[in-house]
Amino acid sequence: MHVTPRLALLSLAAVSIVAAGACKKKPQPAPVPVVNQDSINAENARRDSIARADQARRDSLAREQARADSIARARQQMDEMMANARNTITAPVYFEFDRSELSSDDIAKLDAKIPLLNANPELRIRVAGHTDSRGSDEYNMALGQRRAASAKRYLTQHGIPTARIETVSFGEEHPAAQGTDEASMAQNRRSEFEIIAGGDNITVPQGE
Amino acid sequence: MHLRTSANRTFLASLGVAALFALPAHAHAQDTTSQRGVRIGLSYALGRKPGVYIAPVSGATGDSIRAILQRDLDYGDRVTLIGIDSAGIALAPLLGNGRPSYDVFTRLGAAALVVPTVSPSGVRITLHDVGAKKVAETRDFPLAGASSSRAWRASLHAVSDAVEEWITGTRGIASTRVAFVRGGHISLVDSDGAVESVASPITPVLSPAWSPDGQRIAYSELGNAGSRIGVIDLGSGSARTLVSRGGLNITPAFSPDGATIVFSSGEDEGTDLYAVSASGGPVRRVTVGRGTDNVSPSFSPDGHRIAFTSGRSGHPEVYIMDADGTGAELLTPFSFGDQYYRSNPDWSPDGRSVAFQSQIAGQFQIMTISLRDRSVKQHTSESTNEDPSWAPDGRHLVFTSSRTGVKQLWVLDTESGRVRQLTRNGGARLAAWSPRLGAR
């Protein structure tokens, strides 16, 4: 439709007059709000319920944590016991120069191994004899074997089956300490104990 | 030195000055390091060792050939090398193109002239007997392989040994090698210290021992569960395990006929010597040590006796016994040294003595004991020296010494006391001198 500019102006004026009249009317009062106690109670109940649920969830998590902590503590205790048991089994013994006799310290260390070996019949160990760097390279191989054998002999004499203990000698080939002073030499004159089977779970006997 | 002709006077006077400067100090020195280069025997010990002049060799490889021959004869310790060239006076013109000035060489103390010439197939050696004023020998020697290869050097060592035999009546030991342990591997080095190589990838090993034919080496291989006796064939490089009894299996030694290997074995009741066929099979016990340690056997050259280390008296000592294990007797006396520790015997190839190590003032030293009168001789005193092994000439010993701060192999001439360093790289120990190998 084609509207001429004049006609458009007239219609605009008419609309303006009507609008001016409406603005002069008195405004109506705002409605007073009505208090609905039921609705408040319901809302409170809802919030309480959420809080209780949260608490319950927190309590549950705490219980879960406590349970986990307790398991971890128990596991840690067991790990420590196992580690102690392993350390007892693998504690090395030391020798005098060119000797393979066991000292009282050595015997105490071997005595501590016996109940663990008895409580774990699947456990097999290897005793490795070592020497310091003095002496002949070749004779030291034999001396290391004699040191391994003397530790093994003590254990078998105290009831450990011979089949559960291997022996090997490394002579002076694998020193524990590199120095040539007496303290280093003394650390090298040793028999080491290695668990070669049945060491994943070690039963620690009562009183250990 | 008596000079007759004035023509020679000027020449020999300057020669004498040169000789004075060139004289090394090891004529009778005990246990001292040798100097490099040649020695001159003009003014001392004349006649004790024949003087030998090795003529310069023409051709591209001439200098190498001459240097190897000179060094081999020098290391043999049976001749005195006459070598004035290095002091600035040329002796070569005195060779006179086939008619040497024998009189001059006589006055220089030369008993023999060695004139090598390079031929298409190898090297020709002409040996002049200076006293008889004539050519004593001429012989062609083939040279194997490319120049400076190990095979080429080995064929020159064979030339040296033949020349030494012509001159002294005793074959040299240049054509030998020394097996030893470095970094857990069996290694090999030629007698002159050249051409080191690893013989086998097997590691870690101890105590290499040569078969009498020089073609195999027995050894002890260390494992985490025990040690084993193995034998490597040097020709093919292949190795096989001969003994893997439980526990310890160490220190193998071939019998002189090559048929048997005696070794030390033990697990829970001490270590004893056992025998096994060199081709394997059942083992036979040789010693009854009753819980003591019995290791490091070494056969007498006739194969009837064995020297070994035993702790049966409470500390290590060297014993000898019949090869069947009977009649063991203490060889090393208790009466010397401040520590009871003697070990690692090696029976000399001439059967007359046993080399061993003895702890003196807390350090091992190389000793020999005569089997005739049980007299003991100490050969070293500097630092720790151990694990002696005889050369096939029954005169030289290779041993481990820590005198440079690192364990290295050294060679001792037990007659003159002269010592030279054999190895220089890394640590080296547990040497075993091969039998004569020929031009392999």
PDB file of N, CA, C and O in Angstrom, chain A residues 101-139:
ATOM      1  N   GLU A 101      85.238 -68.292  60.879  1.00  0.00           N
ATOM      2  CA  GLU A 101      84.509 -68.622  62.103  1.00  0.00           C
ATOM      3  C   GLU A 101      83.496 -67.522  62.408  1.00  0.00           C
ATOM      4  O   GLU A 101      83.728 -66.344  62.141  1.00  0.00           O
ATOM      5  N   LEU A 102      82.352 -67.935  63.025  1.00  0.00           N
ATOM      6  CA  LEU A 102      81.283 -66.989  63.354  1.00  0.00           C
ATOM      7  C   LEU A 102      81.553 -66.357  64.713  1.00  0.00           C
ATOM      8  O   LEU A 102      81.892 -67.048  65.674  1.00  0.00           O
ATOM      9  N   SER A 103      81.384 -65.034  64.807  1.00  0.00           N
ATOM     10  CA  SER A 103      81.516 -64.334  66.084  1.00  0.00           C
ATOM     11  C   SER A 103      80.189 -64.437  66.842  1.00  0.00           C
ATOM     12  O   SER A 103      79.179 -64.897  66.303  1.00  0.00           O
ATOM     13  N   SER A 104      80.177 -63.994  68.122  1.00  0.00           N
ATOM     14  CA  SER A 104      78.919 -64.027  68.897  1.00  0.00           C
ATOM     15  C   SER A 104      77.885 -63.100  68.260  1.00  0.00           C
ATOM     16  O   SER A 104      76.691 -63.394  68.257  1.00  0.00           O
ATOM     17  N   ASP A 105      78.328 -61.974  67.697  1.00  0.00           N
ATOM     18  CA  ASP A 105      77.401 -61.090  66.969  1.00  0.00           C
ATOM     19  C   ASP A 105      76.778 -61.819  65.783  1.00  0.00           C
ATOM     20  O   ASP A 105      75.569 -61.727  65.524  1.00  0.00           O
ATOM     21  N   ASP A 106      77.629 -62.531  65.058  1.00  0.00           N
ATOM     22  CA  ASP A 106      77.145 -63.283  63.893  1.00  0.00           C
ATOM     23  C   ASP A 106      76.094 -64.305  64.325  1.00  0.00           C
ATOM     24  O   ASP A 106      75.044 -64.462  63.678  1.00  0.00           O
ATOM     25  N   ILE A 107      76.401 -65.007  65.429  1.00  0.00           N
ATOM     26  CA  ILE A 107      75.490 -66.056  65.898  1.00  0.00           C
ATOM     27  C   ILE A 107      74.155 -65.458  66.324  1.00  0.00           C
ATOM     28  O   ILE A 107      73.087 -66.014  66.024  1.00  0.00           O
ATOM     29  N   ALA A 108      74.181 -64.282  66.964  1.00  0.00           N
ATOM     30  CA  ALA A 108      72.923 -63.615  67.339  1.00  0.00           C
ATOM     31  C   ALA A 108      72.104 -63.287  66.101  1.00  0.00           C
ATOM     32  O   ALA A 108      70.880 -63.474  66.072  1.00  0.00           O
ATOM     33  N   LYS A 109      72.789 -62.814  65.050  1.00  0.00           N
ATOM     34  CA  LYS A 109      72.067 -62.491  63.811  1.00  0.00           C
ATOM     35  C   LYS A 109      71.483 -63.746  63.171  1.00  0.00           C
ATOM     36  O   LYS A 109      70.376 -63.726  62.636  1.00  0.00           O
ATOM     37  N   LEU A 110      72.225 -64.841  63.203  1.00  0.00           N
ATOM     38  CA  LEU A 110      71.738 -66.088  62.606  1.00  0.00           C
ATOM     39  C   LEU A 110      70.591 -66.658  63.453  1.00  0.00           C
ATOM     40  O   LEU A 110      69.601 -67.160  62.899  1.00  0.00           O
ATOM     41  N   ASP A 111      70.704 -66.552  64.793  1.00  0.00           N
ATOM     42  CA  ASP A 111      69.629 -67.033  65.669  1.00  0.00           C
ATOM     43  C   ASP A 111      68.318 -66.318  65.360  1.00  0.00           C
ATOM     44  O   ASP A 111      67.243 -66.909  65.445  1.00  0.00           O
ATOM     45  N   ALA A 112      68.397 -65.018  65.023  1.00  0.00           N
ATOM     46  CA  ALA A 112      67.190 -64.245  64.723  1.00  0.00           C
ATOM     47  C   ALA A 112      66.541 -64.705  63.415  1.00  0.00           C
ATOM     48  O   ALA A 112      65.339 -64.532  63.219  1.00  0.00           O
ATOM     49  N   LYS A 113      67.321 -65.279  62.524  1.00  0.00           N
ATOM     50  CA  LYS A 113      66.774 -65.733  61.241  1.00  0.00           C
ATOM     51  C   LYS A 113      66.005 -67.045  61.398  1.00  0.00           C
ATOM     52  O   LYS A 113      65.073 -67.320  60.629  1.00  0.00           O
ATOM     53  N   ILE A 114      66.404 -67.856  62.377  1.00  0.00           N
ATOM     54  CA  ILE A 114      65.891 -69.227  62.448  1.00  0.00           C
ATOM     55  C   ILE A 114      64.372 -69.299  62.596  1.00  0.00           C
ATOM     56  O   ILE A 114      63.722 -70.011  61.817  1.00  0.00           O
ATOM     57  N   PRO A 115      63.728 -68.551  63.578  1.00  0.00           N
ATOM     58  CA  PRO A 115      62.267 -68.651  63.684  1.00  0.00           C
ATOM     59  C   PRO A 115      61.552 -68.206  62.413  1.00  0.00           C
ATOM     60  O   PRO A 115      60.512 -68.773  62.051  1.00  0.00           O
ATOM     61  N   LEU A 116      62.097 -67.207  61.721  1.00  0.00           N
ATOM     62  CA  LEU A 116      61.474 -66.742  60.470  1.00  0.00           C
ATOM     63  C   LEU A 116      61.571 -67.821  59.393  1.00  0.00           C
ATOM     64  O   LEU A 116      60.624 -68.042  58.641  1.00  0.00           O
ATOM     65  N   LEU A 117      62.722 -68.466  59.329  1.00  0.00           N
ATOM     66  CA  LEU A 117      62.879 -69.538  58.337  1.00  0.00           C
ATOM     67  C   LEU A 117      61.962 -70.712  58.685  1.00  0.00           C
ATOM     68  O   LEU A 117      61.366 -71.334  57.797  1.00  0.00           O
ATOM     69  N   ASN A 118      61.822 -70.989  59.987  1.00  0.00           N
ATOM     70  CA  ASN A 118      60.924 -72.074  60.408  1.00  0.00           C
ATOM     71  C   ASN A 118      59.472 -71.754  60.098  1.00  0.00           C
ATOM     72  O   ASN A 118      58.690 -72.640  59.733  1.00  0.00           O
ATOM     73  N   ALA A 119      59.055 -70.475  60.275  1.00  0.00           N
ATOM     74  CA  ALA A 119      57.657 -70.084  60.068  1.00  0.00           C
ATOM     75  C   ALA A 119      57.308 -69.965  58.591  1.00  0.00           C
ATOM     76  O   ALA A 119      56.140 -69.839  58.240  1.00  0.00           O
ATOM     77  N   ASN A 120      58.298 -69.979  57.728  1.00  0.00           N
ATOM     78  CA  ASN A 120      58.064 -69.805  56.292  1.00  0.00           C
ATOM     79  C   ASN A 120      58.767 -70.908  55.519  1.00  0.00           C
ATOM     80  O   ASN A 120      59.830 -70.685  54.921  1.00  0.00           O
ATOM     81  N   PRO A 121      58.170 -72.088  55.517  1.00  0.00           N
ATOM     82  CA  PRO A 121      58.872 -73.228  54.923  1.00  0.00           C
ATOM     83  C   PRO A 121      59.114 -73.079  53.415  1.00  0.00           C
ATOM     84  O   PRO A 121      59.936 -73.802  52.867  1.00  0.00           O
ATOM     85  N   GLU A 122      58.375 -72.149  52.770  1.00  0.00           N
ATOM     86  CA  GLU A 122      58.597 -71.946  51.330  1.00  0.00           C
ATOM     87  C   GLU A 122      59.790 -71.037  51.061  1.00  0.00           C
ATOM     88  O   GLU A 122      60.234 -70.893  49.908  1.00  0.00           O
ATOM     89  N   LEU A 123      60.273 -70.390  52.129  1.00  0.00           N
ATOM     90  CA  LEU A 123      61.346 -69.412  51.963  1.00  0.00           C
ATOM     91  C   LEU A 123      62.661 -70.116  51.663  1.00  0.00           C
ATOM     92  O   LEU A 123      63.067 -71.035  52.371  1.00  0.00           O
ATOM     93  N   ARG A 124      63.338 -69.679  50.559  1.00  0.00           N
ATOM     94  CA  ARG A 124      64.677 -70.195  50.247  1.00  0.00           C
ATOM     95  C   ARG A 124      65.632 -69.018  50.182  1.00  0.00           C
ATOM     96  O   ARG A 124      65.275 -67.940  49.708  1.00  0.00           O
ATOM     97  N   ILE A 125      66.848 -69.237  50.669  1.00  0.00           N
ATOM     98  CA  ILE A 125      67.826 -68.147  50.690  1.00  0.00           C
ATOM     99  C   ILE A 125      69.130 -68.574  50.030  1.00  0.00           C
ATOM    100  O   ILE A 125      69.413 -69.764  49.885  1.00  0.00           O
ATOM    101  N   ARG A 126      69.887 -67.550  49.615  1.00  0.00           N
ATOM    102  CA  ARG A 126      71.230 -67.779  49.079  1.00  0.00           C
ATOM    103  C   ARG A 126      72.209 -66.989  49.942  1.00  0.00           C
ATOM    104  O   ARG A 126      71.998 -65.802  50.182  1.00  0.00           O
ATOM    105  N   VAL A 127      73.248 -67.677  50.418  1.00  0.00           N
ATOM    106  CA  VAL A 127      74.283 -67.030  51.221  1.00  0.00           C
ATOM    107  C   VAL A 127      75.481 -66.772  50.316  1.00  0.00           C
ATOM    108  O   VAL A 127      75.999 -67.697  49.695  1.00  0.00           O
ATOM    109  N   ALA A 128      75.901 -65.499  50.214  1.00  0.00           N
ATOM    110  CA  ALA A 128      77.027 -65.129  49.356  1.00  0.00           C
ATOM    111  C   ALA A 128      78.203 -64.687  50.219  1.00  0.00           C
ATOM    112  O   ALA A 128      78.090 -63.720  50.974  1.00  0.00           O
ATOM    113  N   GLY A 129      79.325 -65.408  50.116  1.00  0.00           N
ATOM    114  CA  GLY A 129      80.518 -65.081  50.892  1.00  0.00           C
ATOM    115  C   GLY A 129      81.427 -64.119  50.147  1.00  0.00           C
ATOM    116  O   GLY A 129      81.618 -64.248  48.936  1.00  0.00           O
ATOM    117  N   HIS A 130      81.949 -63.133  50.884  1.00  0.00           N
ATOM    118  CA  HIS A 130      82.833 -62.118  50.289  1.00  0.00           C
ATOM    119  C   HIS A 130      84.083 -61.951  51.153  1.00  0.00           C
ATOM    120  O   HIS A 130      84.074 -62.245  52.344  1.00  0.00           O
ATOM    121  N   THR A 131      85.153 -61.405  50.529  1.00  0.00           N
ATOM    122  CA  THR A 131      86.403 -61.151  51.265  1.00  0.00           C
ATOM    123  C   THR A 131      86.844 -59.713  51.024  1.00  0.00           C
ATOM    124  O   THR A 131      86.325 -59.033  50.134  1.00  0.00           O
ATOM    125  N   ASP A 132      87.831 -59.274  51.803  1.00  0.00           N
ATOM    126  CA  ASP A 132      88.446 -57.976  51.490  1.00  0.00           C
ATOM    127  C   ASP A 132      89.474 -58.193  50.381  1.00  0.00           C
ATOM    128  O   ASP A 132      89.655 -59.307  49.879  1.00  0.00           O
ATOM    129  N   SER A 133      90.144 -57.111  49.965  1.00  0.00           N
ATOM    130  CA  SER A 133      91.002 -57.197  48.779  1.00  0.00           C
ATOM    131  C   SER A 133      92.402 -57.691  49.116  1.00  0.00           C
ATOM    132  O   SER A 133      93.221 -57.887  48.220  1.00  0.00           O
ATOM    133  N   ARG A 134      92.712 -57.873  50.408  1.00  0.00           N
ATOM    134  CA  ARG A 134      93.996 -58.481  50.728  1.00  0.00           C
ATOM    135  C   ARG A 134      93.925 -59.966  50.378  1.00  0.00           C
ATOM    136  O   ARG A 134      92.860 -60.522  50.211  1.00  0.00           O
ATOM    137  N   GLY A 135      95.055 -60.584  50.286  1.00  0.00           N
ATOM    138  CA  GLY A 135      95.040 -61.998  49.952  1.00  0.00           C
ATOM    139  C   GLY A 135      94.982 -62.209  48.451  1.00  0.00           C
ATOM    140  O   GLY A 135      94.815 -61.281  47.676  1.00  0.00           O
ATOM    141  N   SER A 136      95.122 -63.473  48.072  1.00  0.00           N
ATOM    142  CA  SER A 136      95.137 -63.847  46.664  1.00  0.00           C
ATOM    143  C   SER A 136      93.721 -63.818  46.092  1.00  0.00           C
ATOM    144  O   SER A 136      92.783 -64.281  46.729  1.00  0.00           O
ATOM    145  N   ASP A 137      93.575 -63.279  44.879  1.00  0.00           N
ATOM    146  CA  ASP A 137      92.258 -63.227  44.223  1.00  0.00           C
ATOM    147  C   ASP A 137      91.632 -64.621  44.186  1.00  0.00           C
ATOM    148  O   ASP A 137      90.432 -64.783  44.393  1.00  0.00           O
ATOM    149  N   GLU A 138      92.465 -65.629  43.886  1.00  0.00           N
ATOM    150  CA  GLU A 138      91.949 -66.988  43.701  1.00  0.00           C
ATOM    151  C   GLU A 138      91.640 -67.642  45.041  1.00  0.00           C
ATOM    152  O   GLU A 138      90.573 -68.245  45.221  1.00  0.00           O
ATOM    153  N   TYR A 139      92.579 -67.535  45.989  1.00  0.00           N
ATOM    154  CA  TYR A 139      92.327 -68.140  47.307  1.00  0.00           C
ATOM    155  C   TYR A 139      91.117 -67.469  47.974  1.00  0.00           C
ATOM    156  O   TYR A 139      90.358 -68.126  48.702  1.00  0.00           O
TER     157      TYR A 139
END
